C-alpha cells in the first residue's frame, strides 16, 4: 500500500486543466481546421485538388468548397495543389451543430458549435450520460473517445459519463459509417433512450460515411437517419477536438 501511495505522489497531478488552462500539446503531424486561400488562382480551376481527394470532400463551383464532414485529413489536396491554396492549421476546434456548417469556402471561417437551447442546457449542462454505439467503425474514433475517460482527460469532471444501458442515457454518441448490420441496432438504441435526448456523431464515417460512402453495405453515416445535435469531424478526431465539441454543446465553452 505504501508503494502505491508513493507512486501516486511521485506521478503528481496528470489531468489537463483544459479549458481553463492551456490546451495539451498536439502531435507534430496534427492536422487541424483547413484554411482555403482565395489567391493565387489555379490555372486548372483547382481540378488537381478535387481529383486528389479520396472522399470527394472538395468540389468546385467557381470557388473551392471543402466538406469537413467528408474530409479524412489525409492532406492529399495539399500535395496536389501547385499554389498551396489549401493548408491545414493547428486549430483543434471544428465541431458544428448543423451539417451545412461543415462546408467551407474560400476565406470563410468555420462556424463553430453553439450550446444547446436553454431548456436542454438546464437538463444536460451539469450532468450528461451518453450511450456510445460503434456502428461499424474501424475502432480509431472509438479509441479516441475512450481516451477521454483516462486520467489525463477525466471527462467525468465535467459531469459527462458513458453508460452501459440506453435507458440510463441522455443521449447517443455514434461512431462508424452505420453498416447495414448495425442499422436496426442503432435505431433501437436511439428509441430506448428516454426523451428529451441528444445525438452526437464523431468522425467522418458517422457524419457522411467517410471512405465507405456509397458502399452498398453502409448507410452513409447517421446524419440522414437521426436528428443530429453535434457533429465532430475527423478521421479520427483528436480527443481534444471531441472534448471541445462536447463542452461547447453543454455551454462550458462559448
PDB file of C-alpha atoms in Angstrom:
ATOM      1  CA  UNK A   1       0.000   0.000   0.000  1.00  0.00           C
ATOM      2  CA  UNK A   2       2.828   2.388   0.865  1.00  0.00           C
ATOM      3  CA  UNK A   3       4.418   1.689  -2.511  1.00  0.00           C
ATOM      4  CA  UNK A   4       1.138   2.582  -4.248  1.00  0.00           C
ATOM      5  CA  UNK A   5       0.825   5.845  -2.310  1.00  0.00           C
ATOM      6  CA  UNK A   6       4.435   6.725  -3.024  1.00  0.00           C
ATOM      7  CA  UNK A   7       3.986   6.052  -6.743  1.00  0.00           C
ATOM      8  CA  UNK A   8       0.860   8.226  -6.783  1.00  0.00           C
ATOM      9  CA  UNK A   9       2.681  11.092  -5.053  1.00  0.00           C
ATOM     10  CA  UNK A  10       5.573  10.732  -7.478  1.00  0.00           C
ATOM     11  CA  UNK A  11       3.288  10.904 -10.521  1.00  0.00           C
ATOM     12  CA  UNK A  12       1.560  14.062  -9.192  1.00  0.00           C
ATOM     13  CA  UNK A  13      -1.422  15.595 -10.973  1.00  0.00           C
ATOM     14  CA  UNK A  14      -1.742  14.338 -14.546  1.00  0.00           C
ATOM     15  CA  UNK A  15      -5.132  15.705 -15.670  1.00  0.00           C
ATOM     16  CA  UNK A  16      -5.100  18.530 -18.203  1.00  0.00           C
ATOM     17  CA  UNK A  17      -6.511  21.844 -16.993  1.00  0.00           C
ATOM     18  CA  UNK A  18      -8.308  22.458 -20.297  1.00  0.00           C
ATOM     19  CA  UNK A  19     -10.472  24.501 -20.912  1.00  0.00           C
ATOM     20  CA  UNK A  20      -9.443  26.803 -18.058  1.00  0.00           C
ATOM     21  CA  UNK A  21      -5.764  26.289 -18.762  1.00  0.00           C
ATOM     22  CA  UNK A  22      -3.736  25.861 -21.959  1.00  0.00           C
ATOM     23  CA  UNK A  23      -4.628  23.108 -24.382  1.00  0.00           C
ATOM     24  CA  UNK A  24      -2.488  19.950 -24.257  1.00  0.00           C
ATOM     25  CA  UNK A  25       0.401  19.740 -26.704  1.00  0.00           C
ATOM     26  CA  UNK A  26      -0.678  18.400 -30.067  1.00  0.00           C
ATOM     27  CA  UNK A  27       1.322  15.873 -32.118  1.00  0.00           C
ATOM     28  CA  UNK A  28       3.701  17.277 -34.701  1.00  0.00           C
ATOM     29  CA  UNK A  29       1.656  15.806 -37.560  1.00  0.00           C
ATOM     30  CA  UNK A  30      -1.683  17.009 -36.194  1.00  0.00           C
ATOM     31  CA  UNK A  31      -3.955  18.429 -38.917  1.00  0.00           C
ATOM     32  CA  UNK A  32      -6.493  20.944 -37.658  1.00  0.00           C
ATOM     33  CA  UNK A  33      -9.100  23.084 -39.377  1.00  0.00           C
ATOM     34  CA  UNK A  34      -8.136  23.635 -43.031  1.00  0.00           C
ATOM     35  CA  UNK A  35      -7.811  27.143 -44.443  1.00  0.00           C
ATOM     36  CA  UNK A  36      -8.679  27.845 -48.072  1.00  0.00           C
ATOM     37  CA  UNK A  37      -6.790  30.748 -49.580  1.00  0.00           C
ATOM     38  CA  UNK A  38      -8.618  32.853 -52.171  1.00  0.00           C
ATOM     39  CA  UNK A  39      -5.433  33.548 -54.152  1.00  0.00           C
ATOM     40  CA  UNK A  40      -3.486  32.796 -56.183  1.00  0.00           C
ATOM     41  CA  UNK A  41      -5.959  31.364 -58.676  1.00  0.00           C
ATOM     42  CA  UNK A  42      -5.260  27.901 -60.017  1.00  0.00           C
ATOM     43  CA  UNK A  43      -4.836  27.644 -63.805  1.00  0.00           C
ATOM     44  CA  UNK A  44      -6.534  24.237 -63.648  1.00  0.00           C
ATOM     45  CA  UNK A  45      -9.553  25.624 -61.724  1.00  0.00           C
ATOM     46  CA  UNK A  46      -8.471  23.571 -58.687  1.00  0.00           C
ATOM     47  CA  UNK A  47      -9.072  20.317 -60.564  1.00  0.00           C
ATOM     48  CA  UNK A  48      -5.923  18.771 -59.078  1.00  0.00           C
ATOM     49  CA  UNK A  49      -7.133  19.348 -55.517  1.00  0.00           C
ATOM     50  CA  UNK A  50     -10.611  17.981 -56.196  1.00  0.00           C
ATOM     51  CA  UNK A  51      -9.358  14.944 -58.100  1.00  0.00           C
ATOM     52  CA  UNK A  52      -6.867  14.054 -55.364  1.00  0.00           C
ATOM     53  CA  UNK A  53      -9.494  13.813 -52.621  1.00  0.00           C
ATOM     54  CA  UNK A  54     -10.377  10.153 -51.882  1.00  0.00           C
ATOM     55  CA  UNK A  55     -13.770  11.036 -50.347  1.00  0.00           C
ATOM     56  CA  UNK A  56     -14.918  13.761 -52.766  1.00  0.00           C
ATOM     57  CA  UNK A  57     -14.776  16.311 -49.952  1.00  0.00           C
ATOM     58  CA  UNK A  58     -13.599  19.015 -52.368  1.00  0.00           C
ATOM     59  CA  UNK A  59     -15.907  20.384 -55.056  1.00  0.00           C
ATOM     60  CA  UNK A  60     -15.699  23.344 -57.410  1.00  0.00           C
ATOM     61  CA  UNK A  61     -18.410  25.800 -58.404  1.00  0.00           C
ATOM     62  CA  UNK A  62     -16.344  28.849 -59.301  1.00  0.00           C
ATOM     63  CA  UNK A  63     -14.606  28.537 -55.942  1.00  0.00           C
ATOM     64  CA  UNK A  64     -13.377  25.714 -53.732  1.00  0.00           C
ATOM     65  CA  UNK A  65     -15.780  24.078 -51.319  1.00  0.00           C
ATOM     66  CA  UNK A  66     -14.414  21.702 -48.713  1.00  0.00           C
ATOM     67  CA  UNK A  67     -16.789  19.486 -46.758  1.00  0.00           C
ATOM     68  CA  UNK A  68     -15.262  18.769 -43.363  1.00  0.00           C
ATOM     69  CA  UNK A  69     -17.905  16.094 -42.846  1.00  0.00           C
ATOM     70  CA  UNK A  70     -16.294  14.087 -45.659  1.00  0.00           C
ATOM     71  CA  UNK A  71     -12.656  15.113 -45.138  1.00  0.00           C
ATOM     72  CA  UNK A  72     -10.359  12.434 -43.695  1.00  0.00           C
ATOM     73  CA  UNK A  73      -7.479  14.917 -43.215  1.00  0.00           C
ATOM     74  CA  UNK A  74      -5.133  12.909 -45.420  1.00  0.00           C
ATOM     75  CA  UNK A  75      -3.654  16.142 -46.885  1.00  0.00           C
ATOM     76  CA  UNK A  76      -3.524  14.741 -50.407  1.00  0.00           C
ATOM     77  CA  UNK A  77      -5.031  18.058 -51.564  1.00  0.00           C
ATOM     78  CA  UNK A  78      -2.100  19.934 -50.016  1.00  0.00           C
ATOM     79  CA  UNK A  79       0.350  17.843 -52.009  1.00  0.00           C
ATOM     80  CA  UNK A  80      -1.687  18.093 -55.211  1.00  0.00           C
ATOM     81  CA  UNK A  81      -2.252  21.861 -55.236  1.00  0.00           C
ATOM     82  CA  UNK A  82       0.569  23.696 -57.087  1.00  0.00           C
ATOM     83  CA  UNK A  83      -0.369  27.012 -55.444  1.00  0.00           C
ATOM     84  CA  UNK A  84      -0.886  25.790 -51.886  1.00  0.00           C
ATOM     85  CA  UNK A  85      -4.450  27.098 -51.649  1.00  0.00           C
ATOM     86  CA  UNK A  86      -5.419  24.536 -49.019  1.00  0.00           C
ATOM     87  CA  UNK A  87      -3.427  24.338 -45.812  1.00  0.00           C
ATOM     88  CA  UNK A  88      -4.235  22.581 -42.543  1.00  0.00           C
ATOM     89  CA  UNK A  89      -3.901  24.672 -39.407  1.00  0.00           C
ATOM     90  CA  UNK A  90      -3.144  23.570 -35.844  1.00  0.00           C
ATOM     91  CA  UNK A  91      -6.594  24.606 -34.628  1.00  0.00           C
ATOM     92  CA  UNK A  92      -8.357  21.675 -32.933  1.00  0.00           C
ATOM     93  CA  UNK A  93     -11.767  23.402 -32.778  1.00  0.00           C
ATOM     94  CA  UNK A  94     -14.016  22.100 -35.544  1.00  0.00           C
ATOM     95  CA  UNK A  95     -17.339  20.826 -34.160  1.00  0.00           C
ATOM     96  CA  UNK A  96     -20.642  22.094 -35.592  1.00  0.00           C
ATOM     97  CA  UNK A  97     -24.325  21.926 -34.777  1.00  0.00           C
ATOM     98  CA  UNK A  98     -25.560  21.731 -38.386  1.00  0.00           C
ATOM     99  CA  UNK A  99     -24.361  19.599 -41.272  1.00  0.00           C
ATOM    100  CA  UNK A 100     -24.161  22.605 -43.612  1.00  0.00           C
ATOM    101  CA  UNK A 101     -21.858  24.419 -41.182  1.00  0.00           C
ATOM    102  CA  UNK A 102     -19.114  21.917 -42.017  1.00  0.00           C
ATOM    103  CA  UNK A 103     -18.861  23.200 -45.601  1.00  0.00           C
ATOM    104  CA  UNK A 104     -16.042  25.724 -46.003  1.00  0.00           C
ATOM    105  CA  UNK A 105     -15.365  28.143 -48.864  1.00  0.00           C
ATOM    106  CA  UNK A 106     -12.553  30.487 -49.883  1.00  0.00           C
ATOM    107  CA  UNK A 107     -11.571  32.696 -46.952  1.00  0.00           C
ATOM    108  CA  UNK A 108     -14.555  31.538 -44.881  1.00  0.00           C
ATOM    109  CA  UNK A 109     -14.145  30.762 -41.193  1.00  0.00           C
ATOM    110  CA  UNK A 110     -15.768  27.672 -39.713  1.00  0.00           C
ATOM    111  CA  UNK A 111     -18.983  28.296 -37.773  1.00  0.00           C
ATOM    112  CA  UNK A 112     -18.293  26.518 -34.503  1.00  0.00           C
ATOM    113  CA  UNK A 113     -20.933  24.692 -32.497  1.00  0.00           C
ATOM    114  CA  UNK A 114     -23.181  26.680 -30.195  1.00  0.00           C
ATOM    115  CA  UNK A 115     -24.654  25.377 -26.955  1.00  0.00           C
ATOM    116  CA  UNK A 116     -27.978  23.608 -26.602  1.00  0.00           C
ATOM    117  CA  UNK A 117     -31.135  25.636 -26.181  1.00  0.00           C
ATOM    118  CA  UNK A 118     -31.868  26.909 -22.674  1.00  0.00           C
ATOM    119  CA  UNK A 119     -34.293  24.099 -21.800  1.00  0.00           C
ATOM    120  CA  UNK A 120     -31.959  21.256 -22.737  1.00  0.00           C
ATOM    121  CA  UNK A 121     -28.910  23.046 -21.376  1.00  0.00           C
ATOM    122  CA  UNK A 122     -30.601  23.216 -17.974  1.00  0.00           C
ATOM    123  CA  UNK A 123     -31.135  19.450 -18.169  1.00  0.00           C
ATOM    124  CA  UNK A 124     -27.782  18.302 -19.558  1.00  0.00           C
ATOM    125  CA  UNK A 125     -25.366  21.148 -18.795  1.00  0.00           C
ATOM    126  CA  UNK A 126     -24.162  19.726 -15.472  1.00  0.00           C
ATOM    127  CA  UNK A 127     -24.860  16.015 -15.959  1.00  0.00           C
ATOM    128  CA  UNK A 128     -24.791  14.283 -19.339  1.00  0.00           C
ATOM    129  CA  UNK A 129     -24.922  10.496 -19.693  1.00  0.00           C
ATOM    130  CA  UNK A 130     -24.118   9.094 -23.133  1.00  0.00           C
ATOM    131  CA  UNK A 131     -24.516   5.661 -24.711  1.00  0.00           C
ATOM    132  CA  UNK A 132     -21.804   5.095 -27.280  1.00  0.00           C
ATOM    133  CA  UNK A 133     -22.559   2.954 -30.337  1.00  0.00           C
ATOM    134  CA  UNK A 134     -19.857   1.775 -32.721  1.00  0.00           C
ATOM    135  CA  UNK A 135     -21.876   1.378 -35.903  1.00  0.00           C
ATOM    136  CA  UNK A 136     -19.263  -0.490 -37.916  1.00  0.00           C
ATOM    137  CA  UNK A 137     -16.286   1.727 -37.135  1.00  0.00           C
ATOM    138  CA  UNK A 138     -12.627   0.760 -37.514  1.00  0.00           C
ATOM    139  CA  UNK A 139     -12.056   1.495 -33.787  1.00  0.00           C
ATOM    140  CA  UNK A 140      -9.996   4.667 -34.357  1.00  0.00           C
ATOM    141  CA  UNK A 141     -12.768   7.085 -33.351  1.00  0.00           C
ATOM    142  CA  UNK A 142     -13.832   4.692 -30.624  1.00  0.00           C
ATOM    143  CA  UNK A 143     -10.295   4.648 -29.215  1.00  0.00           C
ATOM    144  CA  UNK A 144     -10.056   8.441 -29.103  1.00  0.00           C
ATOM    145  CA  UNK A 145     -13.445   8.664 -27.400  1.00  0.00           C
ATOM    146  CA  UNK A 146     -12.244   6.139 -24.811  1.00  0.00           C
ATOM    147  CA  UNK A 147      -9.106   8.217 -24.180  1.00  0.00           C
ATOM    148  CA  UNK A 148     -11.319  10.919 -22.645  1.00  0.00           C
ATOM    149  CA  UNK A 149     -12.018   8.589 -19.731  1.00  0.00           C
ATOM    150  CA  UNK A 150      -8.347   8.265 -18.794  1.00  0.00           C
ATOM    151  CA  UNK A 151      -6.633  10.181 -16.001  1.00  0.00           C
ATOM    152  CA  UNK A 152      -5.124  12.675 -18.439  1.00  0.00           C
ATOM    153  CA  UNK A 153      -8.543  13.915 -19.543  1.00  0.00           C
ATOM    154  CA  UNK A 154     -11.044  12.805 -16.866  1.00  0.00           C
ATOM    155  CA  UNK A 155     -14.239  13.540 -18.802  1.00  0.00           C
ATOM    156  CA  UNK A 156     -16.254  12.834 -15.663  1.00  0.00           C
ATOM    157  CA  UNK A 157     -15.093  16.097 -14.043  1.00  0.00           C
ATOM    158  CA  UNK A 158     -17.445  17.896 -16.456  1.00  0.00           C
ATOM    159  CA  UNK A 159     -20.369  15.680 -15.499  1.00  0.00           C
ATOM    160  CA  UNK A 160     -20.137  13.731 -18.779  1.00  0.00           C
ATOM    161  CA  UNK A 161     -20.129   9.939 -18.483  1.00  0.00           C
ATOM    162  CA  UNK A 162     -20.694   6.914 -20.705  1.00  0.00           C
ATOM    163  CA  UNK A 163     -23.274   4.396 -19.537  1.00  0.00           C
ATOM    164  CA  UNK A 164     -23.949   0.775 -20.485  1.00  0.00           C
ATOM    165  CA  UNK A 165     -27.702   0.978 -20.968  1.00  0.00           C
ATOM    166  CA  UNK A 166     -29.505   3.383 -23.338  1.00  0.00           C
ATOM    167  CA  UNK A 167     -32.320   3.537 -20.768  1.00  0.00           C
ATOM    168  CA  UNK A 168     -29.895   5.283 -18.399  1.00  0.00           C
ATOM    169  CA  UNK A 169     -28.635   7.677 -21.081  1.00  0.00           C
ATOM    170  CA  UNK A 170     -29.444  11.263 -22.015  1.00  0.00           C
ATOM    171  CA  UNK A 171     -28.073  10.883 -25.493  1.00  0.00           C
ATOM    172  CA  UNK A 172     -26.326   8.813 -28.115  1.00  0.00           C
ATOM    173  CA  UNK A 173     -22.736   9.123 -29.367  1.00  0.00           C
ATOM    174  CA  UNK A 174     -22.252   7.378 -32.712  1.00  0.00           C
ATOM    175  CA  UNK A 175     -19.058   6.327 -34.465  1.00  0.00           C
ATOM    176  CA  UNK A 176     -18.703   4.382 -37.709  1.00  0.00           C
ATOM    177  CA  UNK A 177     -20.471   4.562 -41.101  1.00  0.00           C
ATOM    178  CA  UNK A 178     -23.579   2.684 -39.878  1.00  0.00           C
ATOM    179  CA  UNK A 179     -23.315  -0.644 -41.650  1.00  0.00           C
ATOM    180  CA  UNK A 180     -26.475  -2.438 -42.716  1.00  0.00           C
ATOM    181  CA  UNK A 181     -25.854  -4.967 -39.926  1.00  0.00           C
ATOM    182  CA  UNK A 182     -25.847  -2.139 -37.350  1.00  0.00           C
ATOM    183  CA  UNK A 183     -28.710  -0.110 -38.812  1.00  0.00           C
ATOM    184  CA  UNK A 184     -31.530  -1.698 -36.830  1.00  0.00           C
ATOM    185  CA  UNK A 185     -29.465  -1.943 -33.636  1.00  0.00           C
ATOM    186  CA  UNK A 186     -28.653   1.768 -33.832  1.00  0.00           C
ATOM    187  CA  UNK A 187     -32.282   2.790 -34.308  1.00  0.00           C
ATOM    188  CA  UNK A 188     -33.398   0.541 -31.453  1.00  0.00           C
ATOM    189  CA  UNK A 189     -30.774   2.038 -29.180  1.00  0.00           C
ATOM    190  CA  UNK A 190     -31.957   5.520 -30.097  1.00  0.00           C
ATOM    191  CA  UNK A 191     -35.573   4.581 -29.406  1.00  0.00           C
ATOM    192  CA  UNK A 192     -34.628   3.155 -25.987  1.00  0.00           C
ATOM    193  CA  UNK A 193     -33.182   6.480 -24.784  1.00  0.00           C
ATOM    194  CA  UNK A 194     -35.846   8.496 -22.964  1.00  0.00           C
ATOM    195  CA  UNK A 195     -36.805  11.905 -24.339  1.00  0.00           C
ATOM    196  CA  UNK A 196     -35.598  14.584 -24.463  1.00  0.00           C
ATOM    197  CA  UNK A 197     -32.347  13.226 -25.887  1.00  0.00           C
ATOM    198  CA  UNK A 198     -29.398  14.353 -27.941  1.00  0.00           C
ATOM    199  CA  UNK A 199     -27.392  12.699 -30.732  1.00  0.00           C
ATOM    200  CA  UNK A 200     -23.676  13.258 -31.343  1.00  0.00           C
ATOM    201  CA  UNK A 201     -21.771  11.900 -34.344  1.00  0.00           C
ATOM    202  CA  UNK A 202     -17.989  11.567 -34.159  1.00  0.00           C
ATOM    203  CA  UNK A 203     -15.746  11.139 -37.189  1.00  0.00           C
ATOM    204  CA  UNK A 204     -16.150  11.369 -40.949  1.00  0.00           C
ATOM    205  CA  UNK A 205     -17.694   7.895 -41.157  1.00  0.00           C
ATOM    206  CA  UNK A 206     -20.501   8.712 -38.738  1.00  0.00           C
ATOM    207  CA  UNK A 207     -21.169  12.055 -40.438  1.00  0.00           C
ATOM    208  CA  UNK A 208     -21.092  11.093 -44.111  1.00  0.00           C
ATOM    209  CA  UNK A 209     -19.847   7.520 -44.472  1.00  0.00           C
ATOM    210  CA  UNK A 210     -16.241   8.682 -44.859  1.00  0.00           C
ATOM    211  CA  UNK A 211     -14.178   6.382 -47.060  1.00  0.00           C
ATOM    212  CA  UNK A 212     -17.118   3.949 -47.108  1.00  0.00           C
ATOM    213  CA  UNK A 213     -19.577   6.478 -48.521  1.00  0.00           C
ATOM    214  CA  UNK A 214     -21.637   4.966 -51.327  1.00  0.00           C
ATOM    215  CA  UNK A 215     -20.828   1.388 -50.354  1.00  0.00           C
ATOM    216  CA  UNK A 216     -23.775  -0.970 -50.627  1.00  0.00           C
ATOM    217  CA  UNK A 217     -23.280  -2.238 -47.078  1.00  0.00           C
ATOM    218  CA  UNK A 218     -23.345   1.137 -45.307  1.00  0.00           C
ATOM    219  CA  UNK A 219     -25.975   3.799 -44.658  1.00  0.00           C
ATOM    220  CA  UNK A 220     -23.503   6.666 -45.300  1.00  0.00           C
ATOM    221  CA  UNK A 221     -23.376   7.649 -41.658  1.00  0.00           C
ATOM    222  CA  UNK A 222     -26.079   8.672 -39.237  1.00  0.00           C
ATOM    223  CA  UNK A 223     -26.741  12.215 -40.465  1.00  0.00           C
ATOM    224  CA  UNK A 224     -29.644  11.102 -42.667  1.00  0.00           C
ATOM    225  CA  UNK A 225     -31.051   8.643 -40.136  1.00  0.00           C
ATOM    226  CA  UNK A 226     -31.420  10.603 -36.900  1.00  0.00           C
ATOM    227  CA  UNK A 227     -31.741  14.221 -35.764  1.00  0.00           C
ATOM    228  CA  UNK A 228     -28.168  15.286 -35.031  1.00  0.00           C
ATOM    229  CA  UNK A 229     -27.252  17.803 -32.333  1.00  0.00           C
ATOM    230  CA  UNK A 230     -23.467  17.827 -32.701  1.00  0.00           C
ATOM    231  CA  UNK A 231     -21.068  16.839 -35.482  1.00  0.00           C
ATOM    232  CA  UNK A 232     -17.367  16.330 -34.716  1.00  0.00           C
ATOM    233  CA  UNK A 233     -15.333  15.798 -37.921  1.00  0.00           C
ATOM    234  CA  UNK A 234     -12.016  13.993 -38.230  1.00  0.00           C
ATOM    235  CA  UNK A 235     -10.537  10.625 -39.136  1.00  0.00           C
ATOM    236  CA  UNK A 236     -10.276  10.142 -36.268  1.00  0.00           C
ATOM    237  CA  UNK A 237     -10.810  13.420 -34.418  1.00  0.00           C
ATOM    238  CA  UNK A 238      -8.234  14.128 -31.724  1.00  0.00           C
ATOM    239  CA  UNK A 239      -9.510  13.670 -28.138  1.00  0.00           C
ATOM    240  CA  UNK A 240      -9.092  17.423 -27.673  1.00  0.00           C
ATOM    241  CA  UNK A 241     -11.373  18.047 -30.659  1.00  0.00           C
ATOM    242  CA  UNK A 242     -14.003  15.704 -29.219  1.00  0.00           C
ATOM    243  CA  UNK A 243     -13.767  17.290 -25.762  1.00  0.00           C
ATOM    244  CA  UNK A 244     -14.021  20.784 -27.213  1.00  0.00           C
ATOM    245  CA  UNK A 245     -17.177  19.832 -29.110  1.00  0.00           C
ATOM    246  CA  UNK A 246     -18.831  18.241 -26.076  1.00  0.00           C
ATOM    247  CA  UNK A 247     -18.065  21.254 -23.887  1.00  0.00           C
ATOM    248  CA  UNK A 248     -19.428  23.657 -26.490  1.00  0.00           C
ATOM    249  CA  UNK A 249     -22.627  21.637 -26.698  1.00  0.00           C
ATOM    250  CA  UNK A 250     -23.312  21.898 -22.961  1.00  0.00           C
ATOM    251  CA  UNK A 251     -22.275  25.534 -22.756  1.00  0.00           C
ATOM    252  CA  UNK A 252     -18.937  25.139 -20.944  1.00  0.00           C
ATOM    253  CA  UNK A 253     -17.125  26.886 -23.819  1.00  0.00           C
ATOM    254  CA  UNK A 254     -18.617  29.849 -25.692  1.00  0.00           C
TER     255      UNK A 254
END
